[in-house]
CSV table of C-alpha atoms in Angstrom, one decimal:
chain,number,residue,atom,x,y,z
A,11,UNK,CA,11.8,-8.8,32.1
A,12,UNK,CA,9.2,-8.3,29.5
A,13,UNK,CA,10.6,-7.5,25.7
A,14,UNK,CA,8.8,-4.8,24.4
A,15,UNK,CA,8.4,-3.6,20.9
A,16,UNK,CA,7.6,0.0,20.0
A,17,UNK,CA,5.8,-0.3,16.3
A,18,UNK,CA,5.3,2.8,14.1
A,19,UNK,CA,2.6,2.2,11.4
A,20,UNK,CA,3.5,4.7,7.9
A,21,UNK,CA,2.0,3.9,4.6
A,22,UNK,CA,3.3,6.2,2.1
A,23,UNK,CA,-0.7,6.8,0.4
A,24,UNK,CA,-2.7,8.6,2.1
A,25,UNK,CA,-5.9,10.6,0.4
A,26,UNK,CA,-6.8,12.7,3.2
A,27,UNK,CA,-3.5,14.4,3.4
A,28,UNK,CA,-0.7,13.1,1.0
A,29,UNK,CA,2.7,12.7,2.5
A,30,UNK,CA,1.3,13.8,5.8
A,31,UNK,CA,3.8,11.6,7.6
A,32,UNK,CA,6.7,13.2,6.3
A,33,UNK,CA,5.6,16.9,6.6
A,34,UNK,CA,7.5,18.8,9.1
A,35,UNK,CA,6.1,19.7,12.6
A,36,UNK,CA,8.0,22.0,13.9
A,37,UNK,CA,11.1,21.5,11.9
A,38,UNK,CA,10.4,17.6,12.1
A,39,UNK,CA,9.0,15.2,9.8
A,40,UNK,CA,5.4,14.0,11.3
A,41,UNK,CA,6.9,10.5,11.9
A,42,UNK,CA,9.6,11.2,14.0
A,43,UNK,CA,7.8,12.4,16.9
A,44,UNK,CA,6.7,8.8,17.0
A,45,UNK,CA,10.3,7.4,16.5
A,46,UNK,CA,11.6,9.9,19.6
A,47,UNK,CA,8.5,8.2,22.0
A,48,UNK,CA,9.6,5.1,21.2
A,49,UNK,CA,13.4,5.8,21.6
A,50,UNK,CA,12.9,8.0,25.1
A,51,UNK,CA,11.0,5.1,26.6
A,52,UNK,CA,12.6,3.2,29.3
A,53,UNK,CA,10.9,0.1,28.8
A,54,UNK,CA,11.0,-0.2,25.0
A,55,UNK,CA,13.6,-2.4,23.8
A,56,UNK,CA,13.2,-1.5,20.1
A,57,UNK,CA,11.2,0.9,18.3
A,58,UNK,CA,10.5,-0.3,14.3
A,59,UNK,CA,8.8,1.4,11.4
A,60,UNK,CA,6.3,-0.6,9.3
A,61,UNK,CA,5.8,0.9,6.1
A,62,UNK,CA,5.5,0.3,2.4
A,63,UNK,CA,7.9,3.4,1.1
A,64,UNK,CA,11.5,3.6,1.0
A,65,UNK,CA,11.0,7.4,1.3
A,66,UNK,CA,9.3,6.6,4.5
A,67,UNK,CA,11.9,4.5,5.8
A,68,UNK,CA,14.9,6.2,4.7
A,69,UNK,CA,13.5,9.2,7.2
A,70,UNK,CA,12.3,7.2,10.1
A,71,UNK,CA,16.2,5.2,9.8
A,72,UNK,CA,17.5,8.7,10.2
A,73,UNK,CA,15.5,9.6,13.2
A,74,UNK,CA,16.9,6.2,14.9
A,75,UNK,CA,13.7,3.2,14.2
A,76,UNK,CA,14.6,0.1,13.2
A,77,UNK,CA,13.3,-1.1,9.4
A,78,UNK,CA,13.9,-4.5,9.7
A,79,UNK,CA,11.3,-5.4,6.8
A,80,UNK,CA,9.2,-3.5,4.2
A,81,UNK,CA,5.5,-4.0,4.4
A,82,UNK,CA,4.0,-5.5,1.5
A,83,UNK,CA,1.7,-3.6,-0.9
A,84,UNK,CA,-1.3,-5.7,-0.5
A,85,UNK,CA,-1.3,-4.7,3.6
A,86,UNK,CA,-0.7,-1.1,3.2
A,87,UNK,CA,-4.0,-0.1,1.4
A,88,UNK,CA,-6.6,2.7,2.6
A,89,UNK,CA,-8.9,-0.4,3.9
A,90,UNK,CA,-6.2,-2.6,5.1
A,91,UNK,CA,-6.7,-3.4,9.0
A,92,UNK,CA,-4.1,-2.7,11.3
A,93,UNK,CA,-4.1,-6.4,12.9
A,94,UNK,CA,-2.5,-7.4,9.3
A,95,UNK,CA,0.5,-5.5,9.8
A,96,UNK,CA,1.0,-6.6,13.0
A,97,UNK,CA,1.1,-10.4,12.3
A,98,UNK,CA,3.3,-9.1,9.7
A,99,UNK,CA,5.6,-7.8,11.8
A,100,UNK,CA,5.5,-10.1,14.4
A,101,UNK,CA,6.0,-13.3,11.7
A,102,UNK,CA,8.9,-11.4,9.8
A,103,UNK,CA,11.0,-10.7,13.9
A,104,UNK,CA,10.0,-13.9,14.5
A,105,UNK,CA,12.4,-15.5,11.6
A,106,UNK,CA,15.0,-14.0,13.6
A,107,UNK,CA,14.4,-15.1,16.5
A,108,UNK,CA,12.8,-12.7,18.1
A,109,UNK,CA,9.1,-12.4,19.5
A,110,UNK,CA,8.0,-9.0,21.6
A,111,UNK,CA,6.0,-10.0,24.7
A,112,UNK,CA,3.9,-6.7,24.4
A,113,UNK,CA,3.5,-4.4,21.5
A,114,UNK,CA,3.4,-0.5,21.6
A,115,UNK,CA,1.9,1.0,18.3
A,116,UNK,CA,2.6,4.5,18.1
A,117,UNK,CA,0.5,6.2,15.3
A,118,UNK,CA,2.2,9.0,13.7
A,119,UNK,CA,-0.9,11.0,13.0
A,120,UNK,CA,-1.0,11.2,17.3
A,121,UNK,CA,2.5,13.4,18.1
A,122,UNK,CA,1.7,14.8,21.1
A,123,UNK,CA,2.8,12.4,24.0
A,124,UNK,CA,3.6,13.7,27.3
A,125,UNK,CA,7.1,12.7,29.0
A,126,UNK,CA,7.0,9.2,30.3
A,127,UNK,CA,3.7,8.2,28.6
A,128,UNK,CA,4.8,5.3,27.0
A,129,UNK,CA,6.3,4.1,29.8
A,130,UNK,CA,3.2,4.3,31.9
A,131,UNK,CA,1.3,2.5,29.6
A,132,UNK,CA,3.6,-0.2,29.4
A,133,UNK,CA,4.3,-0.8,33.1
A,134,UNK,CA,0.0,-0.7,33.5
A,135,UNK,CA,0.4,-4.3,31.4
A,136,UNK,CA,3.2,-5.4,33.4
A,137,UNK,CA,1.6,-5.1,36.6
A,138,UNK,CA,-1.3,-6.4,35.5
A,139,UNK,CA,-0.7,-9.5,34.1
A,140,UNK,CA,-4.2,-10.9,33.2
A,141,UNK,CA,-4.8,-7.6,31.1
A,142,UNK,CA,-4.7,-8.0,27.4
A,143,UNK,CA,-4.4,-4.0,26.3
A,144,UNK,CA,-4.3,-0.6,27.0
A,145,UNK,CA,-5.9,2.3,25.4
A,146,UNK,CA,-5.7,5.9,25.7
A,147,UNK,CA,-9.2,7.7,26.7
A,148,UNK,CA,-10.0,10.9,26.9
A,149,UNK,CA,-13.1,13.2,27.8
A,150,UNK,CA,-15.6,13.4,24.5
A,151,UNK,CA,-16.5,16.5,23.0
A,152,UNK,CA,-19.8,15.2,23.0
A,153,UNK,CA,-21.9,13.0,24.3
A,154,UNK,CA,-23.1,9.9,22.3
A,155,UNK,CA,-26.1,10.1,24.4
A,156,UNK,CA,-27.3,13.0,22.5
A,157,UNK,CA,-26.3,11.7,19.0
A,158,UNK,CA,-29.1,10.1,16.1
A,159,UNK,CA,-29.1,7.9,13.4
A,160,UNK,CA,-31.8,8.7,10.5
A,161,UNK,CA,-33.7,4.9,9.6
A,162,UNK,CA,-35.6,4.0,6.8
A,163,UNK,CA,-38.4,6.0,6.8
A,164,UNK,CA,-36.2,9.7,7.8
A,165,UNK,CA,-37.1,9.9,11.2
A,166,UNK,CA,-34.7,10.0,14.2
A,167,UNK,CA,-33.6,7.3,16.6
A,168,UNK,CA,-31.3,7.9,19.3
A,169,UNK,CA,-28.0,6.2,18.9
A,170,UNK,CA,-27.5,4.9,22.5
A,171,UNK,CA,-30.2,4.4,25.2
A,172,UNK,CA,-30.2,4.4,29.1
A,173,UNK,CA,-32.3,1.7,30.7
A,174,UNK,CA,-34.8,3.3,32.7
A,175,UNK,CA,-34.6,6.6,31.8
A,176,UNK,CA,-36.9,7.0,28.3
A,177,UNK,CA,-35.6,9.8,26.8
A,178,UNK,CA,-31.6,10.2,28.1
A,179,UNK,CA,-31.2,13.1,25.1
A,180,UNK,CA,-33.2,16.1,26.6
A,181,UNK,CA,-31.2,15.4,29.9
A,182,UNK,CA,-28.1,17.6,31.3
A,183,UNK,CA,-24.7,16.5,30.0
A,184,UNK,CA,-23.8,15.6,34.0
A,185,UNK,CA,-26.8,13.5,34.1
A,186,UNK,CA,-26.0,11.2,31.9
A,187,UNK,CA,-23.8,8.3,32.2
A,188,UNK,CA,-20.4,8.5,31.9
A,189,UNK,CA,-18.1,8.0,28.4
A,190,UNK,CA,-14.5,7.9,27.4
A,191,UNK,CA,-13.2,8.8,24.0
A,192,UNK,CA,-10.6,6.2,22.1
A,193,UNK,CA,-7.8,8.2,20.9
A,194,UNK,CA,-4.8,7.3,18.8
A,195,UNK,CA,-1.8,8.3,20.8
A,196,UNK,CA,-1.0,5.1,22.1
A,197,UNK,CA,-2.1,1.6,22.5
A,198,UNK,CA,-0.4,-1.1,24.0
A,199,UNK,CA,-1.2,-4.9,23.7
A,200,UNK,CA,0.0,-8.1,24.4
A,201,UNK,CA,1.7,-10.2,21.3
A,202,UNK,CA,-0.1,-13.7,22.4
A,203,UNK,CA,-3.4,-11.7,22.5
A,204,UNK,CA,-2.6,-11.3,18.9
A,205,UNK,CA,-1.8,-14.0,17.9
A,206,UNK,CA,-3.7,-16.1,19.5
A,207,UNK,CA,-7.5,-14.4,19.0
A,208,UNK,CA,-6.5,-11.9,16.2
A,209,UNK,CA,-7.3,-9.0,18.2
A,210,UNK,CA,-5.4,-6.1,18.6
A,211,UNK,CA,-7.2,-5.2,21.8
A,212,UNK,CA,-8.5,-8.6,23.6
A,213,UNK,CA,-11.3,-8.1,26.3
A,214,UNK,CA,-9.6,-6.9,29.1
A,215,UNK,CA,-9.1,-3.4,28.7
A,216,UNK,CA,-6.9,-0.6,30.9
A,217,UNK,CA,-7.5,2.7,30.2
A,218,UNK,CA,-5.5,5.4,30.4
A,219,UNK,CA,-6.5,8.6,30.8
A,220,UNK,CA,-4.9,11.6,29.0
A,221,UNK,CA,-5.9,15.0,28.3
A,222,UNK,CA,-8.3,16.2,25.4
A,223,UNK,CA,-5.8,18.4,23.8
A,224,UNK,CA,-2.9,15.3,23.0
A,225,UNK,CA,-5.5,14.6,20.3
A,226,UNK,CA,-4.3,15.9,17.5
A,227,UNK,CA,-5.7,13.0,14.9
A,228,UNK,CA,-3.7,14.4,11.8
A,229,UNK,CA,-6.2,13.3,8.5
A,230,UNK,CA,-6.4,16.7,6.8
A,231,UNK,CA,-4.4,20.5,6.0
A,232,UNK,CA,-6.9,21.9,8.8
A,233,UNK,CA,-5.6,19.1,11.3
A,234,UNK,CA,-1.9,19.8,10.4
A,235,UNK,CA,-1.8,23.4,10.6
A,236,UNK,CA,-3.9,22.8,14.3
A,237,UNK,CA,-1.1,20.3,15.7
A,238,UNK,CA,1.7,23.3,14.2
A,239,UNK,CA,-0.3,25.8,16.7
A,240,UNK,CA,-1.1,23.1,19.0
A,241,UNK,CA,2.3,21.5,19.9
A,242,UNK,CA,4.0,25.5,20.7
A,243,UNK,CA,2.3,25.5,24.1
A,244,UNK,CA,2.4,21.8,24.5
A,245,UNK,CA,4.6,19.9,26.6
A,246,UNK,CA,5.4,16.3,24.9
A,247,UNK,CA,7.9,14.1,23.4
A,248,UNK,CA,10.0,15.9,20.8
A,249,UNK,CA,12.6,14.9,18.0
C-alpha cells in the first residue's frame, strides 16, 4: 500500500487578494474546501497545511488538517517556488519518521473538485508505476496557436508554430492541433521524483481531464465573487 500525503499550500500574504484563503465560500473559509478533498479521499492517509500564519493554521486545524510544522518566512514569499515547500515538508515528516510515497497538493485558490477526484488521481499513479505525476487539464479558452509576442522592433511573431503549415493562425480552431490547459485543482507527484531531480512534476506526465468550469483560479475580488456564483450550481467537494 502506497502512503499518501494530501499537502495544502496557504501563505498568509497575498497582494492579489489579501486573506483570500480565509474568506468564506459559501459559509466556509477558502481553505477548507481544500482540507474536506483531502479528508474525503480514500486513498489519503493524511492531509497537512503548509503555511506561514498561525491565523491560517488555527482555521485549517479546525477544519481537520494536520499542522505538523510552520513554514519558514523565507519560503513563503510572493516569488518563493513551490518545490521549496515541498522539500520542506517532506524533510520536517521525515524527522519523524515518516516519508509519503506520493504527494497530493491541493491549492486552495482551486475549490471546486468533483466527488472522488482525488482519488482518481491518485490511483492513475498507483497503476502506473513508471509515471512520475499527474496534472489536471482542461480545454483552453483559447488557442496558443493564435497568440503573438511583440519583438524588438514592434512587429508580431506568432507564439507557437505548426511544421508544415506556414501560417497555423488564420486557420479554423478544429484545424489546428490539439492543446490542454494546466489547471490548479490538483496535482499529484511522486516524493522520490522530488527529491531525487527537484521537480515537482518529473517527465512522465498523466493527465487528467476535468471540466473547464472547476477552474476557478481565485487571484482577485472578481475571481472570488465568480467561484461564490460558480460553486451554487456546482457539484464538488464541500466543508
Amino acid at each position: 500500500m502506497s502512503k499518501v500525503l494530501a499537502i495544502i499550500p496557504a501563505r498568509g500574504g497575498s497582494k492579489g487578494l489579501p486573506g483570500k484563503n480565509l474568506r468564506p465560500l459559501a459559509g466556509h473559509p477558502l481553505i477548507a474546501y481544500s482540507v474536506a478533498a483531502g479528508l474525503q479521499a480514500n486513498l489519503v492517509d493524511r492531509v497537512i497545511c503548509s503555511t506561514d500564519s498561525e491565523e491560517i493554521a488555527d482555521v485549517a486545524r479546525k477544519y481537520g488538517a494536520e499542522i505538523p510544522f510552520m513554514r519558514p518566512a523565507e519560503i513563503a514569499q510572493d516569488d518563493s517556488p513551490d518545490i521549496d515547500f515541498f522539500n520542506h515538508a517532506i524533510d520536517e515528516l521525515g524527522k519523524t519518521g515518516y516519508r509519503p510515497d506520493i504527494i497530493v497538493q491541493l491549492r486552495p485558490t482551486d475549490p471546486f473538485r468533483k466527488p472522488g477526484l482525488v482519488d482518481e488521481a491518485v490511483q492513475m499513479m498507483i497503476d502506473n508505476p513508471d509515471a512520475h505525476s499527474v496534472r489536471t487539464i482542461t480545454e483552453p479558452g483559447y488557442s496558443p496557436y493564435k497568440m503573438w509576442t511583440v519583438n524588438e522592433s514592434g512587429t508580431l511573431d506568432p507564439l507557437l508554430t505548426v511544421p508544415g503549415i506556414p501560417e497555423p493562425f488564420n486557420l479554423p480552431r478544429q484545424e489546428l492541433p490539439e492543446v490542454w490547459w494546466h489547471i490548479g485543482v490538483l496535482d499529484v507527484v511522486r516524493t522520490d521524483v522530488v527529491t531525487e531531480t527537484n521537480s515537482l512534476s518529473g517527465t512522465v506526465i498523466l493527465p487528467l481531464k476535468v471540466d473547464r468550469e472547476a477552474s476557478a483560479d481565485i487571484d482577485t475580488r472578481d475571481d472570488f465573487e465568480r467561484a461564490g456564483e460558480l460553486i451554487q450550481s456546482l457539484n464538488c467537494v464541500r466543508p
